[in-house]
Structure formats: structure tokens, C-alpha cells
Short mmCIF file of C-alpha atoms in Angstrom, two decimals:
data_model
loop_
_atom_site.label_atom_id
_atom_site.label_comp_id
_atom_site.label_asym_id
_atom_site.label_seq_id
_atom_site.Cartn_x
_atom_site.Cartn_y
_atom_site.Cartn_z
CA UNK A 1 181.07 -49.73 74.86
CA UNK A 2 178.48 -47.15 74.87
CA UNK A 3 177.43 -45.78 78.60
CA UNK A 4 173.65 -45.21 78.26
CA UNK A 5 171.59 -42.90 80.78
CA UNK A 6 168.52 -44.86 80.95
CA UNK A 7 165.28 -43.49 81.63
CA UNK A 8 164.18 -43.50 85.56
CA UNK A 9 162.31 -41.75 88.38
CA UNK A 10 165.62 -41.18 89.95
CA UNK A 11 165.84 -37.03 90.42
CA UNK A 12 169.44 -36.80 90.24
CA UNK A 13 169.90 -38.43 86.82
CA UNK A 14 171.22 -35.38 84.58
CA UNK A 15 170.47 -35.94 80.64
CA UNK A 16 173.53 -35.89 78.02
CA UNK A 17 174.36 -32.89 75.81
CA UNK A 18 175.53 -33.77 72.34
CA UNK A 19 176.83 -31.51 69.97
CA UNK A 20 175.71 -32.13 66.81
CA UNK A 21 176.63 -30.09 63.62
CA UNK A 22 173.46 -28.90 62.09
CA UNK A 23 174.11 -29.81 58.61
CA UNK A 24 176.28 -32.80 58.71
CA UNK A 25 175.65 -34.44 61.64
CA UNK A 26 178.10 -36.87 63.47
CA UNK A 27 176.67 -40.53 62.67
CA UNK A 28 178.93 -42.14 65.88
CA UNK A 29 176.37 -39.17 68.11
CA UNK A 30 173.14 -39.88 65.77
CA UNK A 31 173.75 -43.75 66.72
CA UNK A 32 174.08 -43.10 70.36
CA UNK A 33 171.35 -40.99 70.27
CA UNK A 34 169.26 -43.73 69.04
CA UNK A 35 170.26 -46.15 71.52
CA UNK A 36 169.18 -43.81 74.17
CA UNK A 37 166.03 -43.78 72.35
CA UNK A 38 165.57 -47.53 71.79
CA UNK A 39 166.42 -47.89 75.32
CA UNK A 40 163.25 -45.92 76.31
CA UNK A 41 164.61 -42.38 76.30
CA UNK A 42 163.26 -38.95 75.94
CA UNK A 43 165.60 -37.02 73.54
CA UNK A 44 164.81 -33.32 72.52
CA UNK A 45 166.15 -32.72 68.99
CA UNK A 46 166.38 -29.68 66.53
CA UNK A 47 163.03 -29.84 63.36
CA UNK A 48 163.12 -27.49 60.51
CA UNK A 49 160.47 -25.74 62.96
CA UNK A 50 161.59 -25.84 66.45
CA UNK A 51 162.83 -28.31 68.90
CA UNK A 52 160.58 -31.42 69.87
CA UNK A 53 160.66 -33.97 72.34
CA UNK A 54 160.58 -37.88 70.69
CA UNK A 55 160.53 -40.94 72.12
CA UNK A 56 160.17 -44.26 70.72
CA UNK A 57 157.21 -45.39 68.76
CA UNK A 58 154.92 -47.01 71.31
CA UNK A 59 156.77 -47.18 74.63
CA UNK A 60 154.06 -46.46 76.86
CA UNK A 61 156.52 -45.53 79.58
CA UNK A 62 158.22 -42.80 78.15
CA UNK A 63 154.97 -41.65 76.00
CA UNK A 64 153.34 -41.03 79.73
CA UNK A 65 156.78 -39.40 80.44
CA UNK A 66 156.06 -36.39 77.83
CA UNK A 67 152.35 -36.30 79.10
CA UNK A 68 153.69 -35.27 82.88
CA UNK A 69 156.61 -32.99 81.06
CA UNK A 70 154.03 -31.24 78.67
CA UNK A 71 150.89 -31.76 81.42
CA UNK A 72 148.96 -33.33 78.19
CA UNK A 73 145.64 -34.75 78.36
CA UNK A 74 144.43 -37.69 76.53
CA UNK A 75 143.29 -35.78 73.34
CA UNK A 76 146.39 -33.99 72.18
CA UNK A 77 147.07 -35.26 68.67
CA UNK A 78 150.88 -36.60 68.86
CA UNK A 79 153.21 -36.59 65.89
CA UNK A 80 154.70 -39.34 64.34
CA UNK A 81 157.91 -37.76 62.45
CA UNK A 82 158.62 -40.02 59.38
CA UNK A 83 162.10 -40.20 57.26
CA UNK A 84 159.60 -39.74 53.96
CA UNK A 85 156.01 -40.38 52.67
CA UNK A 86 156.45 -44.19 51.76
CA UNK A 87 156.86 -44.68 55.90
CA UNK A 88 154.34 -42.23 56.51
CA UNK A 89 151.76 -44.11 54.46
CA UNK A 90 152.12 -47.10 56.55
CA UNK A 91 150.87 -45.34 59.89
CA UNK A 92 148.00 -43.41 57.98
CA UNK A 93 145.21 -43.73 55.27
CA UNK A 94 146.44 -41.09 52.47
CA UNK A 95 143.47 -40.52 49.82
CA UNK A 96 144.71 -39.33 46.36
CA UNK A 97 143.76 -35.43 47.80
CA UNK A 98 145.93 -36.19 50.65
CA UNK A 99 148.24 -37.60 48.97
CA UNK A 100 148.50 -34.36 46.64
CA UNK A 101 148.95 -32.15 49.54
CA UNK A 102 151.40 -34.33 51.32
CA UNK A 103 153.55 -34.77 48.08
CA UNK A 104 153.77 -30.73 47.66
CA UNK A 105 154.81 -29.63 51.20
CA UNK A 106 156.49 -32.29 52.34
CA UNK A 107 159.48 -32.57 53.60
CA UNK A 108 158.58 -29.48 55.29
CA UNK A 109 157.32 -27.32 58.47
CA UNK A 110 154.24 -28.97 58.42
CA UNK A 111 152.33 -31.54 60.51
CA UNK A 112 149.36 -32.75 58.66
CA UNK A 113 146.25 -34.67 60.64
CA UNK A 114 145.42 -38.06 59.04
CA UNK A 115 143.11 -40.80 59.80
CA UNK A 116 145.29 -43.94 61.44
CA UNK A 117 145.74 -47.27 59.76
CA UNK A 118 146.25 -50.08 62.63
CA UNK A 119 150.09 -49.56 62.88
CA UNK A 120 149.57 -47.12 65.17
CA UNK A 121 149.56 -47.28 68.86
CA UNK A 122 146.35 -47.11 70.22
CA UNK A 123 148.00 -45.13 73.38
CA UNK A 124 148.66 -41.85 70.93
CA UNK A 125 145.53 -42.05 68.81
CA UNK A 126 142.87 -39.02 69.52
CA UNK A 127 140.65 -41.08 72.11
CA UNK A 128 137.75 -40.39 69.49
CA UNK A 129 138.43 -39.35 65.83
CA UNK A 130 141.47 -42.14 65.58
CA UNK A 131 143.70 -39.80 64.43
CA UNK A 132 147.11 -38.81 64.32
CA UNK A 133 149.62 -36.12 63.61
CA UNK A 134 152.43 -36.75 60.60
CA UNK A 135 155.55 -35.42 59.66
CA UNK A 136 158.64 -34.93 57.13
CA UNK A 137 160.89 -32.72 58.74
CA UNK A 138 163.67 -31.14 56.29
CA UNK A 139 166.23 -31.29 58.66
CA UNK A 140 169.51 -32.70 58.98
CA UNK A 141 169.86 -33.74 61.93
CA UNK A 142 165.79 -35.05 62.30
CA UNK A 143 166.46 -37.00 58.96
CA UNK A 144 169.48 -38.70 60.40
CA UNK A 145 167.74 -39.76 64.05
CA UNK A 146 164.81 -41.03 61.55
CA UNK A 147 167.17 -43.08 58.91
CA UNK A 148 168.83 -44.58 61.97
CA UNK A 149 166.08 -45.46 63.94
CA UNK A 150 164.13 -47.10 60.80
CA UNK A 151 160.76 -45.86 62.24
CA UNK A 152 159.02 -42.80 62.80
CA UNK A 153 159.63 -41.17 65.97
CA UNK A 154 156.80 -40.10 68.24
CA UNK A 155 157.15 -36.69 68.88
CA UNK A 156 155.92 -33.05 70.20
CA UNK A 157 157.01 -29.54 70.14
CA UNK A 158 159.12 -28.27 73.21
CA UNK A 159 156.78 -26.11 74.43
CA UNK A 160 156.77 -25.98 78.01
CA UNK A 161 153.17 -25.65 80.59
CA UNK A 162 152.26 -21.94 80.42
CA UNK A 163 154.18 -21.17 76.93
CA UNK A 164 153.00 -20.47 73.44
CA UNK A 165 156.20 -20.78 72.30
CA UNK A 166 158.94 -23.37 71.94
CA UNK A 167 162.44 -23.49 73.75
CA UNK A 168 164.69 -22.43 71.21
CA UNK A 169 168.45 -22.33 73.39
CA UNK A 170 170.25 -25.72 73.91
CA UNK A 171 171.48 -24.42 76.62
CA UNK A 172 168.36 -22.99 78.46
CA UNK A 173 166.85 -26.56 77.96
CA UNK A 174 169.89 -28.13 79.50
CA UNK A 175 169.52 -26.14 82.56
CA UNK A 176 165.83 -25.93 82.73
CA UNK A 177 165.05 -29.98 81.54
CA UNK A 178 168.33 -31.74 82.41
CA UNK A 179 166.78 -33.78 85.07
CA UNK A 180 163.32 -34.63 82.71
CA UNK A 181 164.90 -35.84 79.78
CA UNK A 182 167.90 -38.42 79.08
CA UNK A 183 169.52 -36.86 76.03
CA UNK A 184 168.96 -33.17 74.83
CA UNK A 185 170.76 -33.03 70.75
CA UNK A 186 172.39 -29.53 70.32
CA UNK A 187 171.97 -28.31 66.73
CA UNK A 188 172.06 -24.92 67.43
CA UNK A 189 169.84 -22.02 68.33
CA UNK A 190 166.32 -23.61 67.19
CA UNK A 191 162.77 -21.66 65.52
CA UNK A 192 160.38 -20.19 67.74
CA UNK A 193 157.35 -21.13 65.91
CA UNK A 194 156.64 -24.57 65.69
CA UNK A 195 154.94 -26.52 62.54
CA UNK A 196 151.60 -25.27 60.82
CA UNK A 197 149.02 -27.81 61.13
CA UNK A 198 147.08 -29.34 58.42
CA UNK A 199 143.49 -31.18 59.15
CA UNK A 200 143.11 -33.75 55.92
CA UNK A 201 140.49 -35.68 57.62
CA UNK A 202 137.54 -33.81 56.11
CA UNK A 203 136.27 -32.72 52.90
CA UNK A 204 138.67 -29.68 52.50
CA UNK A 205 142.09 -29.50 54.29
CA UNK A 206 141.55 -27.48 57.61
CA UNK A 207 144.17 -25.41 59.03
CA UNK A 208 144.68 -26.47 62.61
CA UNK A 209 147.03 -23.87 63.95
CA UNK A 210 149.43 -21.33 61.73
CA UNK A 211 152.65 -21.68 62.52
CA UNK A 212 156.05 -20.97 60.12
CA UNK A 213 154.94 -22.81 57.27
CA UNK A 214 153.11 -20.97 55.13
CA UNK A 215 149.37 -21.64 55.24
CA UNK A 216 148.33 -19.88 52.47
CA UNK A 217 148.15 -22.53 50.18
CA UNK A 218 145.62 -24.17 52.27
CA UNK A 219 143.30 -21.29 52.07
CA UNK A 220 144.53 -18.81 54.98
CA UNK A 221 146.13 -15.68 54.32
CA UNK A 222 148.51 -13.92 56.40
#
């Protein structure tokens, strides 16, 4: 029987630390992990960018959870992480341009903004352009979370009120977010640059924000 930490107000509730090797993780931690997160958990987690913060796929509770965390306002563009492009299709309309783009960098450090199809939660559209953030991380660890869950996993980057860049120490985020968070996934010491973002919503793909995947091929030079 697994002992879950489920997801309160209560201050004194401390998050669990799983080690997980970074290249072949432990399925019996990767299931936990997910039952944490399909019992309405926040879980931080290592992406072949830097660590995020995920939560289920529309539970409003702990969606408002990371809001408070990451003091978000209504029109930050959330990221659904998908397993590949066939799931990411189903949460966003991919033109054959987007499509194009998608198929050569993905998986990958990059998020790319696409209009949403219905699937997605109204609660972590953009209030006005009805969009949303996607991803294929090409990580381990984020592939196994994904494969287990069977959906994507609404996600952003650990970066904490006042940073411009993410936590990257499991152990600093223990200390720091033990009492925030109900599970915190150590894969090791984690990027400190978190995904480049791609715009696909307009005539030409727009580069959002630079971050370490390479944005050259998109039209920006560094």
C-alpha cells in the first residue's frame, strides 16, 4: 500500500524526495509519483531544460496552487508537456507549417505557442488569444511521468517570484519548497535556462523568449 501526501493547506505537510536515476528511471518511483499527481499533487520534476512544476491536467485546485507558488496572473501561457506529437495534436490545431516545425525540434528544449482545440481546459487558456504552451521534453525521467500518466502534464518552469532563472539543486528546492509542493523528483543537478519559446500562431514563427534551445533556426541569431 502506497502512503500518499495529499495536497492541503496544512503548513506542516513536508513534500517527498525521490531519487530517481536520470537515465533509467525507477518505474515502482515514476508510478508513485503519478499517484501523487492523480491525487491532485504538485510534483517538481527534472526537463531536458530545467526543472518544472506539473500538476494534473485540469485540476483547478492545484492549477491555482502554482498561480500563488509562481504569483501568476491570468495571462501566463501554461505548458502542457506531451509524451510525443500524436498527443500533442489533440490539445492544439497544428497547420502543415506547424506541423513542420514541431516535427524538426521536437522532442526537444522547446515550448512552442499553439492555438487550442477544445480539449483544453478553459482555466489555462490565455484569457484572450486561446492559446497554449506545448511540449516534448527529451528527457528520461519527463518521458516516463508522461507514458505513465497517459496525458500531458500541465506544467511551468521552477522559477521562483523575483528570479530569472530556474532552481537547478534538488536539494535547495527541498529546503526552500518542501512545505509548497507534495513530491519534489530528484534527477540530479538540473539546467539553468529554461525552454526557448516558439509563437506558431501567426504568419511566421515568433520567438517568444531565447532560452537553451537554439533559436536560430527560427530566425534569431545569437
Amino acid at each position: 500500500m502506497i502512503s500518499l501526501l495529499l495536497p492541503s493547506e496544512q503548513e506542516d505537510t513536508v513534500s517527498q524526495f525521490f531519487q530517481v536515476h536520470p537515465e533509467n528511471p525507477q518505474a515502482r518511483l515514476i508510478k508513485q509519483a503519478v499517484e501523487i499527481i492523480k491525487a491532485g499533487g504538485l510534483v517538481i520534476y527534472p526537463t531536458d531544460s530545467s526543472y518544472a512544476l506539473g500538476c494534473q491536467l485540469g485540476d483547478k485546485s492545484a492549477i491555482e496552487r502554482i498561480r500563488r507558488l509562481r504569483q501568476l496572473d491570468d495571462k501566463h501561457n501554461f505548458t502542457l508537456m506531451c509524451c510525443d506529437l500524436s498527443q500533442l495534436g489533440l490539445f492544439a490545431k497544428v497547420d502543415t507549417g506547424a506541423f513542420r516545425a514541431l516535427k524538426a525540434h521536437t522532442p526537444g528544449p522547446y515550448t512552442f505557442i499553439l492555438n487550442a482545440t477544445r480539449e483544453v481546459p478553459r482555466l489555462i487558456l490565455h484569457p484572450k488569444r486561446r492559446t497554449i504552451g506545448l511540449r516534448v521534453p527529451k528527457h528520461p525521467i519527463a518521458q516516463a511521468l508522461l507514458e505513465e500518466l497517459g496525458e500531458p502534464l500541465m506544467s511551468v518552469s521552477l522559477i521562483l517570484p523575483g528570479e530569472s532563472v530556474p532552481m537547478s539543486d534538488p536539494y535547495e528546492m527541498r529546503q526552500t519548497l518542501e512545505r509548497q509542493v507534495d513530491l519534489i523528483i530528484d534527477g540530479g543537478m538540473g539546467g539553468i535556462s529554461a525552454s526557448t519559446v516558439i509563437n506558431l500562431t501567426g504568419d511566421e514563427p515568433e520567438v517568444v523568449r531565447v532560452g537553451c534551445g537554439d533559436p536560430s533556426p527560427f530566425g534569431v541569431e545569437v
